[in-house]
PDB file of C-alpha atoms in Angstrom:
ATOM      1  CA  MET A 105       0.000   0.000   0.000  1.00 96.00           C
ATOM      2  CA  ARG A 106       0.990   3.634  -0.561  1.00 98.00           C
ATOM      3  CA  VAL A 107       0.582   5.500   2.725  1.00 98.00           C
ATOM      4  CA  VAL A 108       0.528   9.132   3.909  1.00 98.00           C
ATOM      5  CA  ILE A 109       1.313   9.734   7.598  1.00 98.00           C
ATOM      6  CA  ALA A 110       0.378  12.942   9.432  1.00 97.00           C
ATOM      7  CA  ASP A 111       1.499  13.555  13.016  1.00 94.00           C
ATOM      8  CA  ASP A 112       3.255  16.584  14.467  1.00 92.00           C
ATOM      9  CA  ALA A 113       5.136  14.480  17.054  1.00 91.00           C
ATOM     10  CA  VAL A 114       8.361  13.631  15.216  1.00 93.00           C
ATOM     11  CA  LEU A 115       9.121  10.484  17.218  1.00 91.00           C
ATOM     12  CA  LEU A 116       5.677   8.996  16.702  1.00 91.00           C
ATOM     13  CA  ARG A 117       5.642  10.000  13.037  1.00 94.00           C
ATOM     14  CA  GLU A 118       9.000   8.364  12.396  1.00 95.00           C
ATOM     15  CA  GLY A 119       7.908   5.330  14.389  1.00 95.00           C
ATOM     16  CA  LEU A 120       4.824   4.957  12.190  1.00 95.00           C
ATOM     17  CA  VAL A 121       6.945   5.360   9.051  1.00 97.00           C
ATOM     18  CA  ARG A 122       9.251   2.576  10.209  1.00 96.00           C
ATOM     19  CA  LEU A 123       6.358   0.316  11.229  1.00 96.00           C
ATOM     20  CA  VAL A 124       4.587   0.750   7.899  1.00 96.00           C
ATOM     21  CA  GLU A 125       7.698   0.302   5.760  1.00 97.00           C
ATOM     22  CA  GLU A 126       8.963  -2.703   7.716  1.00 96.00           C
ATOM     23  CA  ASN A 127       5.711  -4.422   6.879  1.00 95.00           C
ATOM     24  CA  GLY A 128       6.134  -4.032   3.144  1.00 96.00           C
ATOM     25  CA  HIS A 129       4.288  -0.794   2.446  1.00 97.00           C
ATOM     26  CA  THR A 130       5.519   2.539   1.037  1.00 98.00           C
ATOM     27  CA  VAL A 131       5.228   5.877   2.830  1.00 98.00           C
ATOM     28  CA  VAL A 132       4.783   8.474   0.086  1.00 98.00           C
ATOM     29  CA  ALA A 133       4.627  11.438   2.490  1.00 98.00           C
ATOM     30  CA  ALA A 134       5.116  12.080   6.224  1.00 97.00           C
ATOM     31  CA  VAL A 135       3.871  15.495   7.367  1.00 97.00           C
ATOM     32  CA  GLY A 136       3.269  17.419  10.586  1.00 95.00           C
ATOM     33  CA  ASP A 137       0.337  19.767   9.968  1.00 94.00           C
ATOM     34  CA  GLY A 138      -3.132  19.889   8.436  1.00 93.00           C
ATOM     35  CA  PRO A 139      -2.456  21.875   5.223  1.00 94.00           C
ATOM     36  CA  SER A 140       0.476  19.581   4.391  1.00 96.00           C
ATOM     37  CA  LEU A 141      -1.795  16.562   4.899  1.00 96.00           C
ATOM     38  CA  VAL A 142      -4.413  17.942   2.497  1.00 96.00           C
ATOM     39  CA  SER A 143      -1.708  18.655  -0.103  1.00 97.00           C
ATOM     40  CA  ALA A 144      -0.151  15.202   0.324  1.00 97.00           C
ATOM     41  CA  ILE A 145      -3.468  13.402  -0.144  1.00 97.00           C
ATOM     42  CA  ALA A 146      -4.460  15.547  -3.124  1.00 97.00           C
ATOM     43  CA  GLY A 147      -1.046  15.094  -4.719  1.00 96.00           C
ATOM     44  CA  HIS A 148      -0.311  11.429  -4.016  1.00 97.00           C
ATOM     45  CA  LYS A 149      -3.847   9.957  -3.752  1.00 97.00           C
ATOM     46  CA  PRO A 150      -2.557   7.278  -1.353  1.00 98.00           C
ATOM     47  CA  ASP A 151      -4.203   3.932  -0.640  1.00 98.00           C
ATOM     48  CA  VAL A 152      -4.651   5.051   2.966  1.00 98.00           C
ATOM     49  CA  SER A 153      -3.620   7.886   5.289  1.00 98.00           C
ATOM     50  CA  ILE A 154      -2.823   7.681   9.019  1.00 97.00           C
ATOM     51  CA  VAL A 155      -3.786  10.939  10.711  1.00 95.00           C
ATOM     52  CA  ASP A 156      -3.346  12.259  14.256  1.00 93.00           C
ATOM     53  CA  VAL A 157      -6.461  14.148  15.388  1.00 89.00           C
ATOM     54  CA  ARG A 158      -4.487  16.877  17.173  1.00 87.00           C
ATOM     55  CA  MET A 159      -2.035  18.958  15.160  1.00 88.00           C
ATOM     56  CA  PRO A 160      -0.774  22.569  15.122  1.00 86.00           C
ATOM     57  CA  PRO A 161      -1.576  25.318  15.758  1.00 81.00           C
ATOM     58  CA  SER A 162      -4.166  24.692  18.489  1.00 81.00           C
ATOM     59  CA  HIS A 163      -3.650  20.939  18.938  1.00 82.00           C
ATOM     60  CA  THR A 164      -7.396  20.285  19.123  1.00 81.00           C
ATOM     61  CA  ASP A 165      -8.929  18.742  16.004  1.00 84.00           C
ATOM     62  CA  GLU A 166      -6.901  20.198  13.117  1.00 88.00           C
ATOM     63  CA  GLY A 167      -5.904  16.746  11.905  1.00 90.00           C
ATOM     64  CA  LEU A 168      -9.499  15.583  11.779  1.00 88.00           C
ATOM     65  CA  ARG A 169     -10.669  18.729   9.981  1.00 89.00           C
ATOM     66  CA  ALA A 170      -7.845  18.363   7.457  1.00 93.00           C
ATOM     67  CA  ALA A 171      -8.842  14.732   6.870  1.00 92.00           C
ATOM     68  CA  VAL A 172     -12.463  15.739   6.245  1.00 90.00           C
ATOM     69  CA  GLU A 173     -11.269  18.485   3.870  1.00 92.00           C
ATOM     70  CA  ALA A 174      -9.064  15.990   2.015  1.00 94.00           C
ATOM     71  CA  ARG A 175     -12.009  13.626   1.565  1.00 91.00           C
ATOM     72  CA  GLY A 176     -13.879  16.537   0.019  1.00 89.00           C
ATOM     73  CA  LEU A 177     -11.090  16.943  -2.543  1.00 93.00           C
ATOM     74  CA  VAL A 178     -10.499  13.216  -3.050  1.00 94.00           C
ATOM     75  CA  PRO A 179     -13.879  11.603  -2.257  1.00 91.00           C
ATOM     76  CA  GLY A 180     -13.624   8.371  -0.333  1.00 90.00           C
ATOM     77  CA  THR A 181      -9.870   8.561   0.207  1.00 95.00           C
ATOM     78  CA  PRO A 182      -9.233   6.065   3.048  1.00 96.00           C
ATOM     79  CA  ILE A 183      -8.415   7.700   6.399  1.00 95.00           C
ATOM     80  CA  LEU A 184      -7.355   6.048   9.663  1.00 95.00           C
ATOM     81  CA  VAL A 185      -7.447   8.600  12.487  1.00 92.00           C
ATOM     82  CA  LEU A 186      -5.452   8.121  15.681  1.00 92.00           C
ATOM     83  CA  SER A 187      -6.484   9.856  18.900  1.00 87.00           C
ATOM     84  CA  GLN A 188      -5.186   9.949  22.446  1.00 84.00           C
ATOM     85  CA  TYR A 189      -8.730  10.044  23.826  1.00 77.00           C
ATOM     86  CA  VAL A 190     -12.181   8.829  22.805  1.00 72.00           C
ATOM     87  CA  GLU A 191     -14.346  11.514  21.217  1.00 71.00           C
ATOM     88  CA  VAL A 192     -17.400  10.003  19.546  1.00 65.00           C
ATOM     89  CA  SER A 193     -18.139  13.163  17.514  1.00 69.00           C
ATOM     90  CA  TYR A 194     -14.871  12.599  15.612  1.00 68.00           C
ATOM     91  CA  ALA A 195     -16.217   9.299  14.320  1.00 67.00           C
ATOM     92  CA  ASP A 196     -19.473  11.058  13.364  1.00 70.00           C
ATOM     93  CA  ASP A 197     -17.533  13.630  11.328  1.00 72.00           C
ATOM     94  CA  LEU A 198     -15.509  11.003   9.517  1.00 74.00           C
ATOM     95  CA  LEU A 199     -18.536   8.935   8.532  1.00 73.00           C
ATOM     96  CA  ALA A 200     -20.718  11.901   7.567  1.00 74.00           C
ATOM     97  CA  ASP A 201     -20.100  11.504   3.809  1.00 75.00           C
ATOM     98  CA  ARG A 202     -21.281   7.861   4.015  1.00 73.00           C
ATOM     99  CA  LEU A 203     -18.457   6.641   1.766  1.00 77.00           C
ATOM    100  CA  GLY A 204     -16.814   4.312   4.288  1.00 79.00           C
ATOM    101  CA  ALA A 205     -13.057   3.669   4.212  1.00 89.00           C
ATOM    102  CA  VAL A 206     -12.541   5.335   7.589  1.00 89.00           C
ATOM    103  CA  GLY A 207     -11.135   4.245  10.915  1.00 89.00           C
ATOM    104  CA  TYR A 208     -10.820   5.782  14.363  1.00 88.00           C
ATOM    105  CA  LEU A 209      -8.437   4.095  16.795  1.00 90.00           C
ATOM    106  CA  LEU A 210      -6.835   5.092  20.057  1.00 89.00           C
ATOM    107  CA  LYS A 211      -3.074   5.563  19.795  1.00 88.00           C
ATOM    108  CA  ASP A 212      -2.563   2.719  22.266  1.00 87.00           C
ATOM    109  CA  ARG A 213      -3.659   0.311  19.512  1.00 85.00           C
ATOM    110  CA  VAL A 214      -0.506   1.068  17.515  1.00 88.00           C
ATOM    111  CA  SER A 215       1.487  -1.027  20.003  1.00 88.00           C
ATOM    112  CA  GLN A 216      -0.687  -4.013  19.044  1.00 89.00           C
ATOM    113  CA  VAL A 217       1.043  -4.192  15.691  1.00 92.00           C
ATOM    114  CA  ALA A 218      -0.866  -7.035  14.033  1.00 91.00           C
ATOM    115  CA  GLU A 219      -4.233  -5.567  15.059  1.00 88.00           C
ATOM    116  CA  PHE A 220      -3.226  -2.081  13.939  1.00 93.00           C
ATOM    117  CA  LEU A 221      -1.986  -3.253  10.529  1.00 94.00           C
ATOM    118  CA  ASP A 222      -5.118  -5.333  10.048  1.00 92.00           C
ATOM    119  CA  GLY A 223      -7.251  -2.255  10.740  1.00 92.00           C
ATOM    120  CA  LEU A 224      -5.137  -0.232   8.296  1.00 95.00           C
ATOM    121  CA  ARG A 225      -5.678  -2.836   5.562  1.00 94.00           C
ATOM    122  CA  ARG A 226      -9.422  -2.945   6.198  1.00 91.00           C
ATOM    123  CA  VAL A 227      -9.730   0.835   5.967  1.00 94.00           C
ATOM    124  CA  ALA A 228      -7.681   0.834   2.746  1.00 96.00           C
ATOM    125  CA  GLY A 229     -10.091  -1.794   1.415  1.00 92.00           C
ATOM    126  CA  GLY A 230     -13.118   0.419   2.036  1.00 89.00           C
ATOM    127  CA  GLY A 231     -14.084  -0.875   5.478  1.00 86.00           C
ATOM    128  CA  THR A 232     -14.975   0.971   8.665  1.00 84.00           C
ATOM    129  CA  VAL A 233     -12.905   0.345  11.801  1.00 88.00           C
ATOM    130  CA  LEU A 234     -13.844   1.860  15.159  1.00 84.00           C
ATOM    131  CA  ASP A 235     -11.933   1.394  18.398  1.00 85.00           C
ATOM    132  CA  PRO A 236     -13.763  -0.828  20.907  1.00 82.00           C
ATOM    133  CA  GLU A 237     -13.683   2.091  23.365  1.00 81.00           C
ATOM    134  CA  VAL A 238     -15.597   4.224  20.863  1.00 74.00           C
ATOM    135  CA  VAL A 239     -18.168   1.467  20.431  1.00 72.00           C
ATOM    136  CA  SER A 240     -18.566   1.217  24.217  1.00 71.00           C
ATOM    137  CA  GLN A 241     -19.292   4.946  24.488  1.00 70.00           C
ATOM    138  CA  LEU A 242     -21.833   4.718  21.674  1.00 63.00           C
ATOM    139  CA  LEU A 243     -23.792   2.210  23.737  1.00 59.00           C
ATOM    140  CA  VAL A 244     -23.988   4.740  26.584  1.00 61.00           C
ATOM    141  CA  ARG A 245     -25.357   7.632  24.558  1.00 58.00           C
ATOM    142  CA  ARG A 246     -28.338   5.917  22.858  1.00 53.00           C
ATOM    143  CA  ARG A 247     -31.309   8.225  22.256  1.00 52.00           C
ATOM    144  CA  ARG A 248     -34.847   7.535  23.410  1.00 51.00           C
ATOM    145  CA  ASP A 249     -35.904   7.408  19.744  1.00 53.00           C
ATOM    146  CA  ASP A 250     -32.986   5.113  18.968  1.00 67.00           C
ATOM    147  CA  PRO A 251     -33.389   3.668  15.447  1.00 70.00           C
ATOM    148  CA  LEU A 252     -31.765   0.495  16.750  1.00 76.00           C
ATOM    149  CA  ARG A 253     -34.466  -0.239  19.321  1.00 78.00           C
ATOM    150  CA  ALA A 254     -35.937  -2.850  16.993  1.00 81.00           C
ATOM    151  CA  LEU A 255     -32.737  -4.908  17.174  1.00 86.00           C
ATOM    152  CA  THR A 256     -32.385  -7.798  19.573  1.00 88.00           C
ATOM    153  CA  PRO A 257     -29.488  -7.738  22.068  1.00 86.00           C
ATOM    154  CA  ARG A 258     -27.673 -10.306  19.904  1.00 90.00           C
ATOM    155  CA  GLU A 259     -28.151  -8.191  16.779  1.00 91.00           C
ATOM    156  CA  ARG A 260     -26.836  -5.130  18.639  1.00 87.00           C
ATOM    157  CA  GLU A 261     -23.784  -7.135  19.636  1.00 89.00           C
ATOM    158  CA  VAL A 262     -23.198  -8.133  16.006  1.00 92.00           C
ATOM    159  CA  LEU A 263     -23.622  -4.517  14.834  1.00 90.00           C
ATOM    160  CA  GLY A 264     -21.158  -3.341  17.482  1.00 87.00           C
ATOM    161  CA  LEU A 265     -18.568  -5.800  16.177  1.00 90.00           C
ATOM    162  CA  MET A 266     -19.311  -4.677  12.613  1.00 88.00           C
ATOM    163  CA  ALA A 267     -18.544  -1.132  13.786  1.00 84.00           C
ATOM    164  CA  GLU A 268     -15.146  -2.358  14.977  1.00 84.00           C
ATOM    165  CA  GLY A 269     -14.519  -3.460  11.379  1.00 83.00           C
ATOM    166  CA  MET A 270     -14.901  -7.199  11.876  1.00 88.00           C
ATOM    167  CA  SER A 271     -15.904  -9.464   8.997  1.00 89.00           C
ATOM    168  CA  ASN A 272     -18.736 -11.967   9.427  1.00 92.00           C
ATOM    169  CA  ASN A 273     -16.198 -14.742   9.881  1.00 93.00           C
ATOM    170  CA  ALA A 274     -14.321 -12.808  12.587  1.00 92.00           C
ATOM    171  CA  ILE A 275     -17.605 -12.016  14.353  1.00 94.00           C
ATOM    172  CA  ALA A 276     -18.521 -15.705  14.324  1.00 94.00           C
ATOM    173  CA  ARG A 277     -15.194 -16.603  15.956  1.00 93.00           C
ATOM    174  CA  LYS A 278     -15.570 -13.831  18.550  1.00 92.00           C
ATOM    175  CA  MET A 279     -19.128 -14.863  19.472  1.00 93.00           C
ATOM    176  CA  VAL A 280     -18.390 -18.596  19.149  1.00 92.00           C
ATOM    177  CA  VAL A 281     -21.250 -19.192  16.703  1.00 93.00           C
ATOM    178  CA  THR A 282     -21.459 -20.392  13.107  1.00 93.00           C
ATOM    179  CA  ASP A 283     -20.886 -18.153  10.088  1.00 94.00           C
ATOM    180  CA  GLY A 284     -24.481 -18.879   9.077  1.00 93.00           C
ATOM    181  CA  ALA A 285     -25.794 -17.563  12.401  1.00 93.00           C
ATOM    182  CA  VAL A 286     -23.897 -14.290  11.936  1.00 94.00           C
ATOM    183  CA  GLU A 287     -25.104 -13.951   8.341  1.00 93.00           C
ATOM    184  CA  LYS A 288     -28.687 -14.345   9.582  1.00 93.00           C
ATOM    185  CA  HIS A 289     -28.167 -11.639  12.221  1.00 92.00           C
ATOM    186  CA  VAL A 290     -26.636  -9.302   9.608  1.00 92.00           C
ATOM    187  CA  ARG A 291     -29.581  -9.847   7.238  1.00 89.00           C
ATOM    188  CA  ASN A 292     -31.984  -9.073  10.078  1.00 90.00           C
ATOM    189  CA  ILE A 293     -30.043  -5.887  10.929  1.00 90.00           C
ATOM    190  CA  PHE A 294     -30.229  -4.685   7.310  1.00 87.00           C
ATOM    191  CA  THR A 295     -33.958  -5.441   7.159  1.00 87.00           C
ATOM    192  CA  LYS A 296     -34.804  -3.717  10.455  1.00 85.00           C
ATOM    193  CA  LEU A 297     -32.775  -0.632   9.514  1.00 84.00           C
ATOM    194  CA  ASN A 298     -34.472  -0.525   6.076  1.00 80.00           C
ATOM    195  CA  LEU A 299     -31.169  -0.990   4.275  1.00 81.00           C
ATOM    196  CA  HIS A 300     -32.442  -2.532   1.067  1.00 72.00           C
ATOM    197  CA  GLN A 301     -30.574  -4.758  -1.363  1.00 66.00           C
ATOM    198  CA  ASP A 302     -27.333  -3.008  -2.324  1.00 65.00           C
ATOM    199  CA  GLU A 303     -23.608  -3.652  -2.454  1.00 62.00           C
ATOM    200  CA  GLU A 304     -22.718  -5.450   0.795  1.00 66.00           C
ATOM    201  CA  GLN A 305     -19.918  -3.091   1.860  1.00 65.00           C
ATOM    202  CA  HIS A 306     -22.158  -0.038   1.373  1.00 71.00           C
ATOM    203  CA  ARG A 307     -24.899  -1.542   3.537  1.00 78.00           C
ATOM    204  CA  ARG A 308     -22.387  -2.310   6.280  1.00 80.00           C
ATOM    205  CA  VAL A 309     -21.226   1.327   6.222  1.00 75.00           C
ATOM    206  CA  MET A 310     -24.826   2.548   6.409  1.00 76.00           C
ATOM    207  CA  ALA A 311     -25.559   0.218   9.330  1.00 80.00           C
ATOM    208  CA  VAL A 312     -22.512   1.514  11.209  1.00 76.00           C
ATOM    209  CA  LEU A 313     -23.603   5.094  10.462  1.00 72.00           C
ATOM    210  CA  ALA A 314     -27.046   4.341  11.951  1.00 74.00           C
ATOM    211  CA  TYR A 315     -25.235   2.915  14.988  1.00 71.00           C
ATOM    212  CA  LEU A 316     -23.195   6.086  15.373  1.00 66.00           C
ATOM    213  CA  GLN A 317     -26.161   8.404  14.997  1.00 63.00           C
ATOM    214  CA  GLY A 318     -28.427   6.509  17.386  1.00 57.00           C
TER     215      GLY A 318
END
């Protein structure tokens, strides 16, 4: 994969460059601020970009806003955002265009190399990967008019794992059930959320978006 990395912390940025390149991928640009990120994505059109939420000058959400701007210029460009803390609204912003190919992980996940690289590949492939901590907070903030109220507890569990970016097969292993059982749950989720017959990946993105906006 061709990768852009954006982080203003030099040590972390160089660490990510080394991690990515040692695993057979190419870093086409490594930058430390939002405008440089937008330029790098527009110029290189990478397979995926790794972006720190907080960058200069205010170190609040410049990285996120630059990522959203870049997706406006290069629609659907895959973005994996790294954050020190959980902020559910960041995930909302990333998924707002409904194109998928986004991820939001806590920086701690980088130390779990295999898991981090797997998430990076899934985002590059058009998937949606949310940190388990983000998913946990989503469960806490459900609205009274929650569109997911029609789902059974088991279906909610499956949808939560879908939000983490898991495939049906991975969900089956996690829940210790058959692939067929998971496929049935996923079909029920699509039906109850009125996600009609469409390309499978798109429906998964829409289901995750409904989960986020509940």
